[in-house]
Tab-separated table of N, CA and C in Angstrom:
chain	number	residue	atom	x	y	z
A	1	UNK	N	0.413	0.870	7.184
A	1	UNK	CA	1.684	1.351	6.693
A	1	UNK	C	2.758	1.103	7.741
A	2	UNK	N	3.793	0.989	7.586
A	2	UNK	CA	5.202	0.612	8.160
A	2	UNK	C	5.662	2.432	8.471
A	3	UNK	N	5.811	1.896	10.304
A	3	UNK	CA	6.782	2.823	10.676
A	3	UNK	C	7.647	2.394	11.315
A	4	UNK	N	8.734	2.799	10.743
A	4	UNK	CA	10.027	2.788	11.067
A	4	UNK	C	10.587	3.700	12.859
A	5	UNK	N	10.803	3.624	13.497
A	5	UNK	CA	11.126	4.312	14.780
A	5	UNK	C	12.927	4.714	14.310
A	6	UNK	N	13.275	5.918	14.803
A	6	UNK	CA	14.363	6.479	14.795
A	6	UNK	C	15.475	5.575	15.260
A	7	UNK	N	14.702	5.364	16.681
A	7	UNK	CA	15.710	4.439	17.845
A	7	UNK	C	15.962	3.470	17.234
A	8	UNK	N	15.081	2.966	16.501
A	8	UNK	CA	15.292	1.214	16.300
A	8	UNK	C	16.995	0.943	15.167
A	9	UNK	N	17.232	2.303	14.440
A	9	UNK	CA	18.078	2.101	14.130
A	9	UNK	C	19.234	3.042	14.276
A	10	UNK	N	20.782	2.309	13.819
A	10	UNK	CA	21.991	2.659	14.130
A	10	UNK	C	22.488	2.590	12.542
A	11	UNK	N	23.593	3.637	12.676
A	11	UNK	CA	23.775	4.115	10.995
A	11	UNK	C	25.489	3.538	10.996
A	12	UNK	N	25.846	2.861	9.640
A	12	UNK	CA	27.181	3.024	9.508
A	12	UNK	C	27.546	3.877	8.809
A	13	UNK	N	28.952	4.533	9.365
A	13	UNK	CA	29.404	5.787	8.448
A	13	UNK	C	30.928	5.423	8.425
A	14	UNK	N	31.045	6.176	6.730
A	14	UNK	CA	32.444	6.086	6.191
A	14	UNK	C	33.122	7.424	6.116
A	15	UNK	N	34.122	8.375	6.826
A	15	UNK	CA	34.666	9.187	5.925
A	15	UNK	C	33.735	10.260	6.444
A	16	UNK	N	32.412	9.965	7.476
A	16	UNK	CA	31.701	11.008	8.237
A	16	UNK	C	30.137	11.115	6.872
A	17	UNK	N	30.203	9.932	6.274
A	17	UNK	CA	28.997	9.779	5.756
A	17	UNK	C	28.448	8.581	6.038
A	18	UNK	N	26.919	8.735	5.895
A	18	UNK	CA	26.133	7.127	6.250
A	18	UNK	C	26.518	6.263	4.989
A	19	UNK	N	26.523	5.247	4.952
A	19	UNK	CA	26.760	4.355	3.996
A	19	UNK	C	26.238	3.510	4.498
A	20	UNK	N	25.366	3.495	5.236
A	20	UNK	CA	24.634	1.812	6.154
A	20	UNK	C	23.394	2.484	7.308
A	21	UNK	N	22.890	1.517	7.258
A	21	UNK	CA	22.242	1.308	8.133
A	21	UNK	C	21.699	-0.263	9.337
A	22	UNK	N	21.850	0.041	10.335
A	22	UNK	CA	21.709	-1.433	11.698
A	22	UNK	C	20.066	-1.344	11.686
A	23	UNK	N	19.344	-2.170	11.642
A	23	UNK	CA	18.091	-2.320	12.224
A	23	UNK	C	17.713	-3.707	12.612
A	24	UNK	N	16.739	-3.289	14.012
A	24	UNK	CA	16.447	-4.686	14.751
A	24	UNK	C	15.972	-5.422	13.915
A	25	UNK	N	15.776	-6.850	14.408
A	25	UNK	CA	15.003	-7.754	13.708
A	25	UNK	C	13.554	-7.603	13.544
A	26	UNK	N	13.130	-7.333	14.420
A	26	UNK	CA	11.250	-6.759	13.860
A	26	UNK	C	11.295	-6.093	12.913
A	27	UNK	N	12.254	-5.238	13.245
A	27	UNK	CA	11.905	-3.987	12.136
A	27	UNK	C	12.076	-4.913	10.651
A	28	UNK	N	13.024	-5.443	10.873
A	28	UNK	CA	13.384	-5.982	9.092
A	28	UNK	C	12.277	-7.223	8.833
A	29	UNK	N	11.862	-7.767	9.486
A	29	UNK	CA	10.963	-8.925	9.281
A	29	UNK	C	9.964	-7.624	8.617
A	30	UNK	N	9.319	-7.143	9.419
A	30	UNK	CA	8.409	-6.400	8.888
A	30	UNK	C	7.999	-5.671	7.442
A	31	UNK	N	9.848	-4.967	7.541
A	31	UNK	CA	10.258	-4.390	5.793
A	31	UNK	C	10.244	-5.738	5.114
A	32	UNK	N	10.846	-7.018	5.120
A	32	UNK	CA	10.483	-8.022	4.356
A	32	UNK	C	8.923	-8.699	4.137
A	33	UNK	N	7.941	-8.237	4.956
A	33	UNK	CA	6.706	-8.770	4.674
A	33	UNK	C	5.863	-7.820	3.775
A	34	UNK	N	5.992	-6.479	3.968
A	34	UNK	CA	5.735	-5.324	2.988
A	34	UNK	C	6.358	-5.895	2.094
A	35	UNK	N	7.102	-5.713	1.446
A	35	UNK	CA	8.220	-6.162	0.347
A	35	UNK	C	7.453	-7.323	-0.465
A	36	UNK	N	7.693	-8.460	0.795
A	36	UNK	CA	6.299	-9.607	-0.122
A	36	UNK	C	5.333	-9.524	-0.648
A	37	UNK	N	4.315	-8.523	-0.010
A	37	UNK	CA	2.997	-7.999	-0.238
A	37	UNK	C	3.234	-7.188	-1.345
A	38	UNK	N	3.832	-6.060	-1.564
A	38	UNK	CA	4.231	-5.415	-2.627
A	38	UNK	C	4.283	-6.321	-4.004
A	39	UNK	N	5.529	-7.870	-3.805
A	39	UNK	CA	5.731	-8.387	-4.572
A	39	UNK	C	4.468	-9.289	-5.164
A	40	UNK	N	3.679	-9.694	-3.955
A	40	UNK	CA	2.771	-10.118	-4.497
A	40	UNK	C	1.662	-9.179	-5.302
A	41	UNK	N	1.254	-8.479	-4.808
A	41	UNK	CA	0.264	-7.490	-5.913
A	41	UNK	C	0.724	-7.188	-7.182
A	42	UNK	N	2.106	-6.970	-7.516
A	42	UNK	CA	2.747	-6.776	-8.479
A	42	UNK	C	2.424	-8.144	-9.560
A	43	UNK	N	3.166	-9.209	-8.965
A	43	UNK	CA	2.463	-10.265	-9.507
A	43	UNK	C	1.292	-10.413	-9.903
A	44	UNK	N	-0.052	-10.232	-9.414
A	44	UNK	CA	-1.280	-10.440	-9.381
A	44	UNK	C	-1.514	-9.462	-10.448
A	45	UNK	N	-0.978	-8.267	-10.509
A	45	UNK	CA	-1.518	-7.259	-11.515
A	45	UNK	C	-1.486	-7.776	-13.040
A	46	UNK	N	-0.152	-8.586	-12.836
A	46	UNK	CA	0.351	-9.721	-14.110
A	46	UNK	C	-0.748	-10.391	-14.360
A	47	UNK	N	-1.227	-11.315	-13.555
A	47	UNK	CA	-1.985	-12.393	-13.498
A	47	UNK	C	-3.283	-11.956	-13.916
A	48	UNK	N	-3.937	-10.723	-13.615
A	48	UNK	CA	-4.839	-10.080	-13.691
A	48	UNK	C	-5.536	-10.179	-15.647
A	49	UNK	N	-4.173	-9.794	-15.943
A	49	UNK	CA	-3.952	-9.318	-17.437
A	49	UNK	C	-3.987	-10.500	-18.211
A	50	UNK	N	-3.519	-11.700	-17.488
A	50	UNK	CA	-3.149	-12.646	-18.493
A	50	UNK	C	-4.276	-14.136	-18.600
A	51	UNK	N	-4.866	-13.675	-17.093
A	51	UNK	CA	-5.350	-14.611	-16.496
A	51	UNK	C	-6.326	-14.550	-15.549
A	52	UNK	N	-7.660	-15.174	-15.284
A	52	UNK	CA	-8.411	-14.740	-14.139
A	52	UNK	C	-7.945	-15.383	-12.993
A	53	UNK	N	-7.933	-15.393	-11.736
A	53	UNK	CA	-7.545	-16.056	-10.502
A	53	UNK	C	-7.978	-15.073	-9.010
A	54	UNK	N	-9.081	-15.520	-8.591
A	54	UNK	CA	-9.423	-14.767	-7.300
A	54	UNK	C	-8.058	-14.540	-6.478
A	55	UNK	N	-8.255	-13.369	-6.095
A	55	UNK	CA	-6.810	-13.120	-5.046
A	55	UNK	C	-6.996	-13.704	-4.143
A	56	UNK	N	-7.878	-14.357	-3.305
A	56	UNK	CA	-7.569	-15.208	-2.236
A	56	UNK	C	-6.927	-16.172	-2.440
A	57	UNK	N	-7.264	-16.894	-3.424
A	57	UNK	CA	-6.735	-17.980	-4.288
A	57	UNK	C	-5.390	-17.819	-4.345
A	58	UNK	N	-4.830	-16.955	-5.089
A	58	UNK	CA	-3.500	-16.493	-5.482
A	58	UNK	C	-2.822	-16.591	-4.137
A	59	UNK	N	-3.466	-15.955	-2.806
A	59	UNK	CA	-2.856	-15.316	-2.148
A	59	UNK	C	-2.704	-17.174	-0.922
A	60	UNK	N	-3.452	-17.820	-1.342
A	60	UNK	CA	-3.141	-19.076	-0.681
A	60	UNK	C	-2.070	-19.738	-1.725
A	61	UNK	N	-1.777	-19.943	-2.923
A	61	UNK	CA	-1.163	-20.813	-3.487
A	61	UNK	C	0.258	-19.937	-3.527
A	62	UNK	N	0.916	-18.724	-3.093
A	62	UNK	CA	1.504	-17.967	-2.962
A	62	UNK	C	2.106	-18.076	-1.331
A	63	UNK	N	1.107	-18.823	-0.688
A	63	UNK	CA	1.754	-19.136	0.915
A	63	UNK	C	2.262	-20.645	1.099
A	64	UNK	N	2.004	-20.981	-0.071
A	64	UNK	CA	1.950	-23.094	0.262
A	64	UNK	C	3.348	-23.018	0.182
């Protein structure tokens, strides 16, 4: 699971509210690879239903 560290980020605020948030680049690479993974299972659950395809399989023709 993804943890996020306090430090790592800096907040923008409007008017004395957050409306943003700064985070390093690890951090966001990271939220974007969850995100992928997410997207991919989501997919696969599709694929599952419609179609047989070993997830390794999937999960190589999904990296090419």
């Amino acid at each position: 699971m993804l943890k996020i560290k306090e430090e790592n980020l800096q907040y923008v605020y409007q008017n004395n509210e957050k409306k943003g948030v700064i985070i390093d680049i690890p951090t966001f690479e990271a939220v974007m690879r969850m995100l992928e993974d997410h997207e991919d299972a989501m997919d696969f659950e599709v694929l599952k239903t419609e179609e047989t395809m070993d997830y390794g399989d999937y999960r190589r023709h999904r990296l090419k």
